[in-house]
Coordinates of C-alpha atoms in Angstrom, one line a residue:
X257 CA 90.7 121.0 119.6
X258 CA 91.5 117.3 120.0
X259 CA 90.9 115.1 116.9
X260 CA 91.7 111.6 115.8
X261 CA 93.6 111.8 112.5
X262 CA 95.4 109.6 110.1
X263 CA 97.9 112.1 108.6
X264 CA 99.6 110.0 106.0
X265 CA 97.4 108.5 103.2
X266 CA 97.6 108.1 99.5
X267 CA 93.9 108.5 98.6
X268 CA 94.5 110.1 95.2
X269 CA 96.6 107.1 94.2
X270 CA 93.8 104.8 95.4
X271 CA 91.4 106.3 92.9
X272 CA 94.0 106.5 90.0
X273 CA 94.0 110.3 90.4
X274 CA 90.6 110.6 88.6
X275 CA 89.1 113.9 89.6
X276 CA 87.3 113.6 93.0
X277 CA 83.5 113.4 92.7
X278 CA 80.9 113.6 95.5
X279 CA 80.6 109.8 95.1
X280 CA 84.4 109.3 95.7
X281 CA 84.2 111.8 98.6
X282 CA 81.3 109.9 100.2
X283 CA 83.3 106.6 99.9
X284 CA 86.3 108.2 101.6
X285 CA 84.1 109.8 104.3
X286 CA 82.5 106.4 105.0
X287 CA 85.9 104.8 105.5
X288 CA 87.1 107.7 107.8
X289 CA 84.0 107.2 109.9
X290 CA 84.2 103.4 110.0
X291 CA 87.8 103.8 111.2
X292 CA 86.7 106.1 114.1
X293 CA 88.5 109.1 112.7
X294 CA 87.7 112.8 112.6
X295 CA 89.8 113.2 109.4
X296 CA 92.8 112.4 107.3
X297 CA 95.8 114.0 105.6
X298 CA 95.7 113.3 101.9
X299 CA 99.4 113.1 101.1
X300 CA 100.0 111.6 97.7
X301 CA 103.6 111.4 96.6
X302 CA 104.9 114.7 95.1
X303 CA 101.5 116.2 94.4
X304 CA 99.0 118.2 96.3
X305 CA 96.3 118.8 93.6
X306 CA 94.2 115.8 94.4
X307 CA 94.1 116.5 98.1
X308 CA 93.1 120.1 97.4
X309 CA 90.4 119.0 95.0
X310 CA 89.0 116.4 97.5
X311 CA 89.0 119.0 100.3
X312 CA 86.9 121.3 98.0
X313 CA 84.4 118.5 97.2
X314 CA 84.0 117.5 100.8
X315 CA 83.6 121.1 101.9
X316 CA 81.0 121.8 99.2
X317 CA 78.9 118.5 99.4
X318 CA 79.6 117.3 103.0
X319 CA 80.4 120.4 105.1
X320 CA 81.5 119.8 108.7
X321 CA 81.4 116.0 108.4
X322 CA 85.2 115.2 108.4
X323 CA 88.4 117.1 108.2
X324 CA 90.4 116.7 105.0
X325 CA 93.9 118.1 105.2
X326 CA 95.5 118.4 101.8
X327 CA 99.2 117.6 101.6
X328 CA 101.9 115.8 99.8
X329 CA 104.8 113.4 100.5
X330 CA 108.2 114.7 99.3
X331 CA 111.8 113.6 99.2
X332 CA 114.2 115.6 101.4
X333 CA 118.0 115.6 101.2
X334 CA 119.4 117.4 104.2
X335 CA 122.1 119.9 103.2
X336 CA 124.1 119.0 106.3
X337 CA 123.9 115.2 105.5
X338 CA 122.8 114.5 102.0
X339 CA 123.1 110.7 102.3
X340 CA 120.6 110.8 105.1
X341 CA 117.6 111.5 102.9
X342 CA 114.1 110.9 104.0
X343 CA 110.4 111.4 103.1
X344 CA 108.4 114.2 104.6
X345 CA 104.7 114.9 104.6
X346 CA 103.8 118.5 104.1
X347 CA 100.3 119.2 105.5
X348 CA 98.5 122.4 104.5
X349 CA 96.6 123.3 107.7
X350 CA 93.7 125.7 108.2
X351 CA 94.7 129.3 108.5
X352 CA 97.3 129.0 105.7
X353 CA 100.0 127.1 107.7
X354 CA 102.4 124.3 106.7
X355 CA 103.2 121.4 109.0
X356 CA 106.0 119.1 108.1
X357 CA 106.1 115.6 109.4
X358 CA 109.1 113.2 109.0
X359 CA 107.9 109.9 107.5
X360 CA 108.9 106.3 108.2
X361 CA 112.2 107.1 109.9
X362 CA 114.9 104.4 109.3
X363 CA 113.6 103.4 105.9
X364 CA 116.4 104.9 103.8
X365 CA 119.1 105.3 106.5
X366 CA 119.4 104.5 110.2
X367 CA 120.2 108.1 110.9
X368 CA 117.4 110.6 111.7
X369 CA 118.5 114.1 110.7
X370 CA 116.1 116.8 111.9
X371 CA 116.3 120.1 110.1
X372 CA 114.6 123.4 110.9
X373 CA 111.0 123.4 109.8
X374 CA 110.2 119.8 110.8
X375 CA 107.4 119.7 113.4
X376 CA 106.6 116.1 113.8
X377 CA 107.8 112.5 113.3
X378 CA 106.2 109.2 112.8
X379 CA 106.6 106.7 115.6
X380 CA 104.2 104.2 114.0
X381 CA 103.4 103.5 110.4
X382 CA 101.2 100.6 109.3
X383 CA 103.5 99.8 106.4
X384 CA 106.8 100.7 107.9
X385 CA 106.8 99.7 111.6
X386 CA 109.3 96.9 110.8
X387 CA 112.2 99.4 110.6
X388 CA 111.1 102.2 112.9
X389 CA 113.3 102.0 115.9
X390 CA 110.8 103.5 118.3
X391 CA 113.2 104.2 121.3
X392 CA 115.6 106.1 118.9
X393 CA 112.7 108.0 117.3
X394 CA 111.1 108.9 120.7
X395 CA 114.5 110.2 121.9
X396 CA 114.9 112.3 118.7
X397 CA 111.4 113.6 119.1
X398 CA 112.1 114.7 122.7
X399 CA 115.4 116.3 121.8
X400 CA 113.8 118.4 119.0
X401 CA 110.4 119.0 120.6
X402 CA 108.6 117.1 117.8
X403 CA 105.0 115.9 117.9
X404 CA 104.8 112.2 117.4
X405 CA 102.3 110.4 115.1
X406 CA 101.1 106.9 114.2
X407 CA 99.8 106.7 110.7
X408 CA 98.5 104.2 108.2
X409 CA 100.4 105.3 105.1
X410 CA 97.3 103.8 103.4
X411 CA 97.6 102.7 99.8
X412 CA 94.1 101.1 99.6
X413 CA 90.9 102.4 101.1
X414 CA 90.4 99.8 103.9
X415 CA 93.8 100.7 105.3
X416 CA 92.8 104.3 106.2
X417 CA 92.8 104.4 110.0
X418 CA 94.9 101.2 110.4
X419 CA 97.0 103.5 112.7
X420 CA 96.1 107.0 113.8
X421 CA 96.8 109.6 116.5
X422 CA 94.7 111.8 118.7
X423 CA 96.2 115.2 118.2
X424 CA 95.6 118.7 119.4
X425 CA 94.9 120.4 116.0
X426 CA 95.4 123.9 117.5
X427 CA 98.9 122.8 118.7
X428 CA 99.8 121.6 115.2
X429 CA 98.6 124.9 113.7
X430 CA 100.6 126.8 116.3
X431 CA 103.8 125.0 115.4
X432 CA 103.3 125.2 111.7
X433 CA 105.0 127.7 109.4
X434 CA 102.9 130.5 108.0
X435 CA 102.7 130.4 104.2
X436 CA 102.4 134.1 103.5

C-alpha cells in the first residue's frame, strides 16, 4: 500500500510531553492533512511512550483517519567503527515489526557506516539537508539495498510534512525485524 509519510518528527517535544488528548490528536491530524500526508512517524529522542500514547488516542477517537507510527530517535555507536556514531529512528510498524532508518547522515561524521538491521536512510531532511551529501548517501543506499526517505525532522507543528516520502508500507513491513 503506497502512502505519503513524514517518518521523522518530534511531536511529543512539540507539546512538552504532556499526555496526548483528543484535542492534541485533532491538532496533529489537521497538520498531517494540511501537509497532504497519510501519516507520520512520532520519533521523539530516546523515548517511545508519547508516540505510543498518541497512536492509542488517534485509534480510539479518530479511527482510520491517519497513520501514526510510534517510534524513537536513538544514538548508535557502531561496534566496527565507534567514532562514526549516528542517530537512528526506530519505527514500530503494524504487525509487531521494527524498521530502523539512519538519520541525517553526515551530521556527526562524514562516514556512513551501515550495520545489520538498518533498513533505510534519509536522503533529505528539512533541518539537515545542508550536510547530507546526497550522491554519497544514494550510493550507500544502493550498495546496502536501503530504502531512501525525505523527512521533516519537525520540531514545531507547522514543519510536519516540510519533506516527506511516498513509500510502500508493505515493503517497509517486509524488510523490518520481527519483534517477537
